[in-house]
Amino acid sequence: MKSLKIIKIGGNIINNKILLNEFLDDFAKLNSPKLLVHGGGKSASELSIKMGIEPKMINGRRITDNETLDIITMVYGGKINKNIVAQLQARNSNSVGFSGADGNSIVAIKRPVKDIDYGFAGDVTHVNTQTITILLQNDISPIFCAITHNKNGQLLNTNADTIASELAIALSKDYKVSLYYCFEKNGVLKSIEDDDSVIEHINNQKFEQLKKEGIIHDGMLPKIHNCLQSIQKGVATVHIGNNKMPFEQDIKCTTFQQ
């Protein structure tokens, strides 16, 4: 079974020109099949404010009304996605920009209203790997933004960590998938002030313990839930760390286990 690297990058890398250039240099040099997922929430919020629309966030999750959906489509699917594709082409790394609507690759439903109405937020229901696999087999890297669709013409804002996880799970039927979440830290930390206090291994039991101790909370909870779910559903390896982690074997990071 062929290996596949799926890498997710967030705003801390996207908004830092030096880090993004370093990352794209490394990504372009990867010989094995590869797929990139990117967020861009900070850029979307900045454009939103410039346009006089105050971003609405609850528990770290964006409320996506009609105007906000237009903005994230412009920023995620347009500016960020196409710039990354253009930068990779400049490095002779052939790639294609994707949303979930392209190739009908990621279908989602509008999140049901419970306590909070998140608007046009999408929860993934199905991943179609056919188009993605054809591209990978032809040495073309799909570059996914954090947008899905509902098969009825409606685009939906979907968490980029979740998209990376769902793609990794679906593609693990045909590939030995390694999933990497890259952000500004060296991994999940025991102490947020100490960059070297990386927790090197996390399983379900350790996760529960870290939650009780208050070491893992807020925005890290859904990220780690995605990591553990990916491992449980067939992804070979899952890691959280800095932008060098997917490309250097001996670098310290957090690895997830059953």
XYZ file of N, CA and C in Angstrom:
774
model
N 0.843 -1.206 0.000
C 0.000 0.000 0.000
C 0.876 1.252 0.000
N 0.598 2.178 -0.918
C 1.390 3.415 -1.021
C 1.162 4.317 0.177
N 2.192 5.060 0.547
C 2.073 6.034 1.637
C 1.511 7.353 1.107
N 0.771 8.048 1.968
C 0.216 9.369 1.647
C 0.357 10.260 2.866
N 0.900 11.458 2.645
C 0.966 12.448 3.722
C -0.155 13.470 3.533
N -0.964 13.640 4.581
C -1.984 14.690 4.603
C -1.563 15.687 5.676
N -1.388 16.944 5.269
C -0.872 17.972 6.183
C -1.877 19.107 6.267
N -2.193 19.511 7.497
C -3.082 20.659 7.697
C -2.284 21.811 8.293
N -2.411 22.993 7.691
C -1.769 24.182 8.243
C -2.836 25.217 8.582
N -2.567 25.998 9.623
C -3.501 27.027 10.071
C -2.953 28.415 9.822
N -3.673 29.400 10.374
C -3.363 30.802 10.138
C -1.998 31.240 10.618
N -1.473 30.571 11.655
C -0.169 30.984 12.181
C 0.940 30.783 11.149
N 0.768 29.777 10.284
C 1.727 29.565 9.196
C 1.315 30.392 7.972
N 0.027 30.367 7.635
C -0.467 31.069 6.438
C -0.158 32.565 6.513
N -0.289 33.169 7.703
C -0.121 34.626 7.846
C 1.317 35.053 8.115
N 2.230 34.090 8.175
C 3.645 34.403 8.399
C 4.403 34.062 7.117
N 4.790 35.079 6.369
C 5.362 34.856 5.029
C 6.598 33.953 5.081
N 7.430 34.145 6.085
C 8.664 33.345 6.190
C 8.328 31.880 6.453
N 7.447 31.644 7.445
C 7.054 30.267 7.771
C 6.355 29.593 6.601
N 5.470 30.332 5.916
C 4.737 29.749 4.792
C 5.695 29.382 3.660
N 6.641 30.259 3.352
C 7.619 29.955 2.302
C 8.457 28.737 2.657
N 8.892 28.656 3.919
C 9.658 27.485 4.390
C 8.835 26.209 4.222
N 7.562 26.295 4.664
C 6.687 25.129 4.593
C 6.484 24.692 3.140
N 6.206 25.635 2.242
C 5.943 25.288 0.844
C 7.196 24.760 0.146
N 8.374 25.268 0.543
C 9.637 24.700 0.026
C 9.720 23.218 0.373
N 9.441 22.909 1.638
C 9.523 21.509 2.106
C 8.439 20.649 1.465
N 7.222 21.176 1.392
C 6.096 20.424 0.824
C 6.376 20.085 -0.645
N 6.909 21.053 -1.389
C 7.192 20.855 -2.816
C 8.229 19.754 -3.038
N 9.146 19.599 -2.081
C 10.227 18.600 -2.231
C 9.788 17.180 -1.886
N 8.625 17.032 -1.250
C 8.150 15.684 -0.892
C 7.891 14.872 -2.155
N 8.463 13.680 -2.221
C 8.272 12.840 -3.405
C 7.029 11.977 -3.321
N 6.641 11.600 -2.098
C 5.494 10.706 -1.945
C 4.192 11.467 -2.217
N 3.081 10.745 -2.523
C 1.791 11.432 -2.688
C 1.478 12.298 -1.468
N 0.909 13.472 -1.704
C 0.696 14.426 -0.612
C -0.563 15.240 -0.870
N -1.163 15.691 0.203
C -2.393 16.483 0.150
C -2.309 17.524 1.247
N -2.731 18.746 0.946
C -2.658 19.842 1.915
C -4.058 20.365 2.218
N -4.313 20.629 3.501
C -5.563 21.264 3.942
C -5.188 22.547 4.670
N -5.863 23.642 4.355
C -5.546 24.900 5.045
C -6.801 25.563 5.596
N -6.604 26.283 6.695
C -7.641 27.138 7.250
C -7.442 28.552 6.735
N -7.693 29.522 7.609
C -7.530 30.927 7.228
C -8.458 31.852 7.978
N -8.882 31.402 9.171
C -9.859 32.166 9.943
C -9.426 33.568 10.292
N -8.129 33.750 10.592
C -7.642 35.075 10.977
C -7.774 36.048 9.800
N -7.411 35.593 8.605
C -7.526 36.443 7.407
C -8.981 36.778 7.112
N -9.871 35.796 7.310
C -11.307 36.031 7.084
C -11.831 37.076 8.061
N -11.399 36.987 9.322
C -11.835 37.961 10.330
C -11.329 39.358 10.002
N -10.072 39.452 9.523
C -9.494 40.762 9.178
C -10.266 41.422 8.036
N -10.603 40.632 6.987
C -11.370 41.180 5.867
C -12.781 41.567 6.308
N -13.351 40.731 7.166
C -14.689 40.987 7.684
C -14.751 42.343 8.393
N -13.766 42.613 9.241
C -13.710 43.882 9.987
C -13.538 45.057 9.017
N -12.666 44.880 8.002
C -12.460 45.939 6.985
C -13.771 46.271 6.270
N -14.618 45.255 6.102
C -15.894 45.447 5.393
C -17.012 45.878 6.341
N -16.652 46.103 7.609
C -17.630 46.584 8.579
C -18.546 45.499 9.129
N -18.112 44.249 9.022
C -18.909 43.130 9.537
C -18.144 42.506 10.705
N -18.674 42.625 11.898
C -17.990 42.126 13.100
C -18.060 40.593 13.133
N -16.894 39.893 13.158
C -16.925 38.426 13.244
C -17.591 37.977 14.543
N -18.417 36.938 14.471
C -19.083 36.410 15.665
C -18.523 35.027 15.955
N -17.963 34.869 17.154
C -17.375 33.589 17.558
C -18.010 33.138 18.870
N -18.307 31.848 18.980
C -18.770 31.252 20.238
C -17.951 29.997 20.478
N -17.297 29.933 21.658
C -16.424 28.794 22.002
C -15.400 28.524 20.901
N -14.860 29.592 20.339
C -13.828 29.450 19.311
C -14.347 29.066 17.939
N -15.671 28.925 17.787
C -16.250 28.536 16.491
C -17.005 29.720 15.883
N -16.838 29.874 14.571
C -17.398 31.026 13.869
C -18.889 30.830 13.582
N -19.674 31.886 13.848
C -21.069 31.912 13.408
C -21.061 32.376 11.950
N -21.574 31.528 11.049
C -21.467 31.803 9.613
C -22.823 32.204 9.038
N -23.075 33.531 9.018
C -24.290 34.015 8.355
C -23.985 34.186 6.862
N -24.959 34.696 6.090
C -24.784 34.835 4.636
C -23.572 35.682 4.269
N -23.425 36.836 4.932
C -22.304 37.733 4.619
C -20.969 37.082 4.958
N -20.932 36.394 6.094
C -19.694 35.742 6.520
C -19.325 34.613 5.565
N -20.326 33.880 5.089
C -20.069 32.803 4.128
C -19.445 33.363 2.850
N -19.946 34.516 2.391
C -19.344 35.161 1.210
C -17.877 35.491 1.464
N -17.590 36.007 2.651
C -16.215 36.406 2.982
C -15.291 35.191 3.049
N -15.732 34.133 3.740
C -14.828 32.974 3.849
C -14.636 32.288 2.496
N -15.656 32.341 1.639
C -15.499 31.768 0.296
C -14.446 32.553 -0.485
N -14.496 33.889 -0.379
C -13.494 34.734 -1.044
C -12.091 34.474 -0.490
N -11.989 34.390 0.843
C -10.674 34.294 1.482
C -10.112 32.875 1.390
N -10.901 31.887 1.826
C -10.397 30.502 1.834
C -10.257 29.952 0.416
N -11.388 29.982 -0.328
C -11.414 29.365 -1.649
C -10.737 30.199 -2.717
N -10.600 31.503 -2.455
C -9.987 32.410 -3.419
C -8.565 32.771 -3.046
N -8.422 33.824 -2.268
C -7.097 34.410 -2.003
C -6.080 33.398 -1.472
N -6.395 32.714 -0.363
C -5.400 31.822 0.250
C -5.142 30.602 -0.624
N -6.230 29.945 -1.060
C -6.083 28.709 -1.818
C -5.302 28.931 -3.110
N -5.671 29.953 -3.868
C -5.018 30.172 -5.166
C -3.583 30.656 -5.007
N -3.309 31.420 -3.948
C -1.923 31.831 -3.705
C -1.038 30.639 -3.382
N -1.546 29.706 -2.560
C -0.767 28.507 -2.230
C -0.508 27.682 -3.495
N -1.547 27.502 -4.321
C -1.384 26.735 -5.563
C -0.347 27.413 -6.466
N -0.430 28.734 -6.597
C 0.520 29.463 -7.451
C 1.950 29.338 -6.920
N 2.101 29.427 -5.587
C 3.430 29.295 -4.980
C 4.004 27.890 -5.199
N 3.152 26.871 -5.140
C 3.619 25.502 -5.389
C 3.988 25.304 -6.858
N 3.205 25.901 -7.772
C 3.550 25.803 -9.196
C 4.918 26.451 -9.451
N 5.195 27.558 -8.737
C 6.504 28.224 -8.879
C 7.640 27.327 -8.409
N 7.314 26.354 -7.557
C 8.312 25.397 -7.047
C 8.271 24.071 -7.820
N 7.617 24.088 -8.978
C 7.481 22.890 -9.824
C 6.789 21.732 -9.113
N 5.843 22.079 -8.239
C 5.034 21.069 -7.547
C 3.598 21.228 -8.031
N 3.164 20.324 -8.918
C 1.857 20.475 -9.556
C 0.738 20.241 -8.545
N -0.216 21.168 -8.488
C -1.285 21.072 -7.494
C -2.567 21.675 -8.050
N -3.687 21.317 -7.424
C -5.004 21.822 -7.818
C -5.745 22.277 -6.567
N -6.319 23.479 -6.600
C -7.088 23.987 -5.470
C -8.471 23.361 -5.416
N -8.902 23.029 -4.210
C -10.166 22.323 -4.020
C -10.979 22.919 -2.881
N -12.298 22.939 -3.081
C -13.245 22.982 -1.955
C -13.933 21.632 -1.952
N -14.790 21.387 -0.971
C -15.529 20.133 -0.946
C -16.460 19.960 -2.123
N -16.874 21.085 -2.747
C -17.779 21.014 -3.909
C -17.058 20.505 -5.149
N -15.753 20.773 -5.252
C -14.993 20.371 -6.438
C -14.853 18.851 -6.487
N -15.273 18.269 -7.608
C -15.250 16.809 -7.724
C -16.228 16.134 -6.783
N -17.171 16.929 -6.224
C -18.119 16.394 -5.229
C -17.370 15.654 -4.122
N -16.237 16.219 -3.717
C -15.314 15.463 -2.860
C -15.718 15.400 -1.388
N -16.321 16.471 -0.838
C -16.730 16.432 0.576
C -18.146 16.979 0.710
N -19.067 16.096 1.073
C -20.476 16.462 1.250
C -20.739 16.653 2.744
N -21.504 17.685 3.075
C -21.797 17.985 4.480
C -23.272 18.369 4.621
N -23.730 18.410 5.859
C -25.058 18.949 6.160
C -24.886 20.198 7.015
N -25.854 21.092 6.909
C -25.864 22.284 7.762
C -26.040 21.827 9.207
N -25.182 22.335 10.073
C -25.206 21.892 11.475
C -26.570 22.152 12.104
N -27.208 21.120 12.678
C -28.522 21.317 13.309
C -28.423 22.305 14.470
N -29.458 23.098 14.641
C -29.486 24.073 15.743
C -29.863 23.350 17.031
N -28.955 23.434 18.022
C -29.268 22.909 19.365
C -29.320 24.124 20.295
N -28.276 24.324 21.085
C -28.238 25.521 21.944
C -27.853 26.765 21.146
N -27.025 26.552 20.097
C -26.476 27.678 19.328
C -26.752 27.448 17.849
N -27.148 28.520 17.138
C -27.300 28.452 15.691
C -25.992 28.937 15.055
N -25.230 27.984 14.489
C -23.942 28.335 13.877
C -24.094 28.809 12.436
N -25.320 28.894 11.946
C -25.545 29.366 10.583
C -25.114 28.326 9.561
N -24.364 28.795 8.543
C -23.958 27.910 7.442
C -22.659 27.169 7.784
N -22.646 26.522 8.940
C -21.540 25.640 9.335
C -21.889 24.235 8.885
N -20.918 23.512 8.345
C -21.187 22.189 7.789
C -20.534 21.069 8.585
N -21.288 20.004 8.811
C -20.758 18.784 9.413
C -20.655 17.725 8.321
N -19.461 17.171 8.133
C -19.179 16.243 7.024
C -19.996 14.961 7.168
N -20.626 14.556 6.053
C -21.371 13.289 6.032
C -20.728 12.255 5.118
N -19.995 12.722 4.088
C -19.422 11.754 3.150
C -18.231 12.360 2.411
N -17.205 11.530 2.185
C -16.043 11.929 1.378
C -15.967 11.012 0.169
N -15.946 11.609 -1.023
C -15.780 10.855 -2.276
C -14.314 10.959 -2.695
N -13.623 9.844 -2.742
C -12.176 9.875 -2.974
C -11.782 9.691 -4.438
N -12.746 9.435 -5.323
C -12.414 9.053 -6.698
C -11.562 10.110 -7.408
N -12.018 11.363 -7.423
C -11.273 12.436 -8.105
C -9.933 12.678 -7.425
N -9.936 12.667 -6.094
C -8.703 12.897 -5.324
C -7.663 11.834 -5.676
N -8.083 10.574 -5.729
C -7.164 9.461 -6.015
C -6.583 9.573 -7.420
N -7.410 9.977 -8.396
C -6.909 10.146 -9.777
C -5.788 11.188 -9.802
N -5.997 12.300 -9.080
C -4.965 13.347 -9.021
C -3.687 12.828 -8.361
N -3.841 12.169 -7.232
C -2.669 11.647 -6.511
C -1.890 10.654 -7.372
N -2.609 9.819 -8.106
C -1.950 8.834 -8.978
C -1.176 9.493 -10.116
N -1.537 10.740 -10.432
C -0.861 11.480 -11.504
C 0.079 12.562 -10.969
N 0.511 12.373 -9.706
C 1.479 13.294 -9.068
C 0.981 14.734 -9.006
N -0.329 14.903 -8.814
C -0.915 16.228 -8.610
C -1.456 16.287 -7.191
N -1.080 17.319 -6.450
C -1.473 17.431 -5.039
C -2.741 18.261 -4.888
N -3.809 17.705 -4.314
C -4.995 18.508 -4.004
C -4.717 19.437 -2.818
N -5.147 20.686 -2.946
C -4.980 21.686 -1.890
C -6.380 22.092 -1.438
N -6.811 21.600 -0.283
C -8.193 21.791 0.171
C -8.328 23.001 1.089
N -9.330 23.844 0.805
C -9.717 24.892 1.747
C -10.842 24.364 2.635
N -11.224 25.160 3.628
C -12.179 24.691 4.651
C -13.629 24.975 4.273
N -13.998 24.566 3.051
C -15.371 24.757 2.572
C -15.890 23.438 2.006
N -17.118 23.075 2.381
C -17.760 21.879 1.855
C -19.047 22.298 1.131
N -19.876 21.312 0.739
C -21.171 21.642 0.130
C -22.194 20.575 0.521
N -23.481 20.892 0.275
C -24.533 19.970 0.737
C -25.196 19.202 -0.404
N -24.631 19.279 -1.610
C -25.156 18.565 -2.800
C -26.436 19.219 -3.339
N -26.867 20.320 -2.706
C -28.047 21.059 -3.186
C -27.700 22.510 -3.512
N -26.415 22.750 -3.809
C -26.003 24.089 -4.232
C -25.560 25.015 -3.120
N -25.553 24.519 -1.875
C -25.206 25.381 -0.732
C -23.783 25.083 -0.260
N -22.918 26.111 -0.264
C -21.590 25.981 0.337
C -21.714 26.067 1.854
N -20.784 25.410 2.560
C -20.811 25.390 4.026
C -19.401 25.576 4.574
N -19.307 26.315 5.657
C -18.043 26.546 6.356
C -17.773 25.349 7.279
N -16.670 24.653 7.057
C -16.378 23.449 7.842
C -14.976 23.542 8.428
N -14.854 23.144 9.677
C -13.576 23.196 10.388
C -12.473 22.474 9.599
N -11.342 23.155 9.393
C -10.259 22.586 8.574
C -9.634 21.352 9.220
N -9.548 21.319 10.554
C -9.036 20.119 11.241
C -9.915 18.914 10.933
N -11.235 19.143 10.942
C -12.186 18.064 10.657
C -12.051 17.595 9.215
N -11.904 18.535 8.286
C -11.721 18.169 6.879
C -10.483 17.292 6.712
N -9.380 17.681 7.348
C -8.148 16.882 7.259
C -8.374 15.479 7.803
N -9.054 15.388 8.943
C -9.338 14.096 9.562
C -10.227 13.230 8.675
N -11.300 13.813 8.141
C -12.242 13.052 7.301
C -11.582 12.587 5.999
N -10.750 13.424 5.405
C -10.007 13.018 4.209
C -9.046 11.875 4.530
N -8.356 11.998 5.669
C -7.394 10.955 6.065
C -8.098 9.613 6.275
N -9.243 9.638 6.947
C -9.999 8.400 7.216
C -10.456 7.764 5.894
N -11.032 8.580 5.005
C -11.546 8.052 3.734
C -10.420 7.501 2.856
N -9.297 8.192 2.794
C -8.202 7.776 1.922
C -7.376 6.626 2.506
N -7.575 6.342 3.802
C -6.816 5.244 4.427
C -7.251 3.872 3.900
N -8.360 3.838 3.158
C -8.774 2.567 2.529
C -7.845 2.218 1.360
N -7.219 3.238 0.753
C -6.350 3.007 -0.411
C -4.880 3.323 -0.156
N -4.604 4.037 0.945
C -3.239 4.471 1.238
C -2.904 4.228 2.707
N -1.609 4.124 2.970
C -1.135 4.180 4.360
C -0.963 5.667 4.674
N -1.932 6.228 5.423
C -2.007 7.684 5.595
C -1.324 8.132 6.885
N -0.456 9.131 6.752
C 0.090 9.854 7.903
C -0.514 11.249 7.893
N -1.145 11.616 9.017
C -1.840 12.908 9.134
C -1.053 13.815 10.070
N -0.794 15.035 9.615
C -0.009 15.999 10.381
C -0.791 17.295 10.561
N -0.912 17.737 11.820
C -1.499 19.045 12.113
C -0.354 19.983 12.492
N -0.062 20.953 11.626
C 1.039 21.885 11.882
C 0.510 23.200 12.438
N 1.125 23.641 13.539
C 0.788 24.966 14.064
C 2.027 25.581 14.682
N 1.877 26.630 15.494
C 3.049 27.409 15.913
C 3.840 26.767 17.047
N 3.279 25.761 17.711
C 3.950 25.112 18.837
C 4.625 23.811 18.388
N 5.438 23.237 19.292
C 6.160 22.002 18.962
C 5.317 20.751 19.175
N 4.094 20.924 19.661
C 3.199 19.804 19.929
C 2.205 20.213 21.002
N 1.520 19.236 21.595
C 0.657 19.507 22.751
C 1.588 19.679 23.953
N 1.463 20.796 24.660
C 2.420 21.143 25.724
C 1.827 20.942 27.119
N 2.687 20.472 28.059
C 2.278 20.404 29.471
C 2.125 21.816 30.018
N 3.038 22.705 29.608
C 2.978 24.104 30.039
C 3.039 24.991 28.806
N 2.037 25.832 28.613
C 1.951 26.671 27.419
C 3.134 27.632 27.310
N 3.766 27.944 28.465
C 4.921 28.869 28.453
C 6.219 28.176 28.068
N 6.237 26.830 28.102
C 7.473 26.081 27.861
C 7.348 25.286 26.560
N 7.985 25.782 25.498
C 7.893 25.138 24.177
C 8.503 23.743 24.144
N 9.332 23.417 25.146
C 9.972 22.091 25.171
C 9.177 21.066 25.981
N 8.047 21.488 26.574
C 7.296 20.565 27.448
C 6.280 19.745 26.633
N 6.767 19.167 25.527
C 5.887 18.437 24.600
C 5.445 17.106 25.219
N 4.141 16.846 25.169
C 3.604 15.536 25.560
C 3.741 14.653 24.322
N 4.647 13.682 24.360
C 5.047 12.987 23.127
C 4.040 11.944 22.654
N 3.254 11.373 23.578
C 2.285 10.339 23.188
C 0.953 10.574 23.898
N -0.151 10.504 23.146
C -1.488 10.645 23.734
C -2.392 9.543 23.178
N -3.065 8.828 24.097
C -4.138 7.908 23.710
C -5.409 8.361 24.428
N -6.499 7.599 24.299
C -7.771 8.017 24.909
C -7.661 8.213 26.417
N -6.981 7.272 27.068
C -6.844 7.329 28.527
C -6.063 8.574 28.960
N -4.949 8.837 28.254
C -4.113 10.003 28.554
C -4.895 11.304 28.291
N -5.697 11.302 27.232
C -6.517 12.465 26.884
C -7.473 12.814 28.018
N -8.149 11.799 28.567
C -9.085 12.022 29.678
C -8.362 12.591 30.894
N -7.171 12.053 31.147
C -6.364 12.525 32.294
C -5.957 13.986 32.097
N -5.492 14.332 30.888
C -5.048 15.705 30.601
C -6.205 16.700 30.669
N -7.412 16.246 30.278
C -8.601 17.104 30.399
C -8.903 17.387 31.867
N -8.872 16.332 32.688
C -9.163 16.485 34.130
C -8.176 17.440 34.792
N -6.926 17.365 34.370
C -5.878 18.211 34.955
C -5.923 19.638 34.404
N -6.772 19.872 33.383
C -6.884 21.214 32.802
C -5.742 21.578 31.884
N -4.904 20.585 31.514
C -3.779 20.848 30.608
C -4.287 21.032 29.183
N -5.292 20.231 28.810
C -5.926 20.373 27.493
C -7.329 20.947 27.694
N -7.612 22.067 27.018
C -8.931 22.694 27.165
C -9.208 23.554 25.943
N -10.408 24.104 25.888
C -10.829 25.061 24.857
C -10.580 24.545 23.436
N -9.836 25.337 22.642
C -9.669 25.038 21.217
C -8.917 23.754 20.913
N -8.094 23.281 21.878
C -7.340 22.045 21.637
C -8.224 20.807 21.736
N -9.351 20.898 22.427
C -10.204 19.712 22.636
C -10.705 19.121 21.320
N -11.351 19.927 20.431
C -11.804 19.328 19.168
C -10.660 18.846 18.289
N -9.500 19.542 18.335
C -8.344 19.132 17.528
C -7.883 17.727 17.945
N -7.784 17.508 19.269
C -7.310 16.211 19.750
C -8.367 15.127 19.538
N -9.623 15.513 19.658
C -10.704 14.563 19.346
C -10.574 14.081 17.893
N -10.297 15.002 16.953
C -10.094 14.623 15.549
C -8.906 13.673 15.386
N -7.836 13.933 16.113
C -6.636 13.079 16.034
C -6.945 11.653 16.494
N -7.589 11.524 17.642
C -7.887 10.200 18.194
C -8.891 9.450 17.324
N -9.894 10.183 16.807
C -10.886 9.553 15.939
C -10.232 9.025 14.663
N -9.273 9.788 14.117
C -8.571 9.365 12.900
C -7.836 8.048 13.113
N -7.139 7.940 14.240
C -6.399 6.707 14.564
C -7.368 5.533 14.704
N -8.478 5.770 15.400
C -9.461 4.701 15.631
C -10.103 4.226 14.328
N -10.128 5.099 13.310
C -10.817 4.761 12.056
C -9.861 4.427 10.911
N -8.629 4.041 11.237
C -7.765 3.458 10.213
C -6.598 4.275 9.715
N -6.436 5.513 10.195
C -5.274 6.318 9.776
C -4.032 5.762 10.475
N -2.949 5.600 9.719
C -1.754 4.904 10.246
C -1.083 5.681 11.376
N -0.808 6.976 11.147
C -0.159 7.786 12.182
C -0.748 9.193 12.164
N -0.832 9.811 13.355
C -1.340 11.186 13.489
C -0.408 11.955 14.420
N -0.049 13.169 14.012
C 0.921 13.973 14.772
C 0.481 15.436 14.831
N 0.847 16.102 15.929
C 0.694 17.558 16.057
C 2.067 18.144 16.364
N 2.442 19.210 15.629
C 3.730 19.845 15.894
C 3.927 21.068 15.016
N 5.186 21.465 14.858
C 5.474 22.694 14.108
C 5.584 22.427 12.601
N 5.877 23.479 11.846
C 5.841 23.362 10.388
C 6.938 22.486 9.795
N 7.956 22.140 10.589
C 9.037 21.261 10.110
C 8.727 19.782 10.346
N 7.753 19.511 11.219
C 7.464 18.142 11.678
C 7.210 17.130 10.562
N 6.419 17.449 9.503
C 6.145 16.409 8.501
C 7.360 16.016 7.657
N 8.434 16.813 7.750
C 9.547 16.646 6.814
C 10.844 16.183 7.481
N 10.903 16.228 8.814
C 12.127 15.843 9.530
C 11.816 14.723 10.509
N 12.502 13.606 10.381
C 12.165 12.399 11.148
C 12.365 12.538 12.652
N 13.423 13.204 13.076
C 13.793 13.198 14.491
C 13.212 14.361 15.277
N 12.329 15.126 14.683
C 11.820 16.318 15.365
C 10.785 15.922 16.434
N 10.835 16.612 17.566
C 9.909 16.306 18.664
C 8.514 16.805 18.328
N 7.503 15.968 18.595
C 6.099 16.352 18.348
C 5.215 15.452 19.194
N 3.896 15.651 19.113
C 2.936 14.786 19.812
C 2.391 13.768 18.820
N 2.490 12.484 19.192
C 1.982 11.395 18.348
C 0.806 10.735 19.051
N -0.213 10.376 18.280
C -1.434 9.778 18.853
C -1.454 8.277 18.630
N -1.981 7.585 19.642
C -2.008 6.113 19.632
C -3.397 5.619 20.026
N -3.681 4.364 19.654
C -4.941 3.731 20.050
C -5.058 3.656 21.569
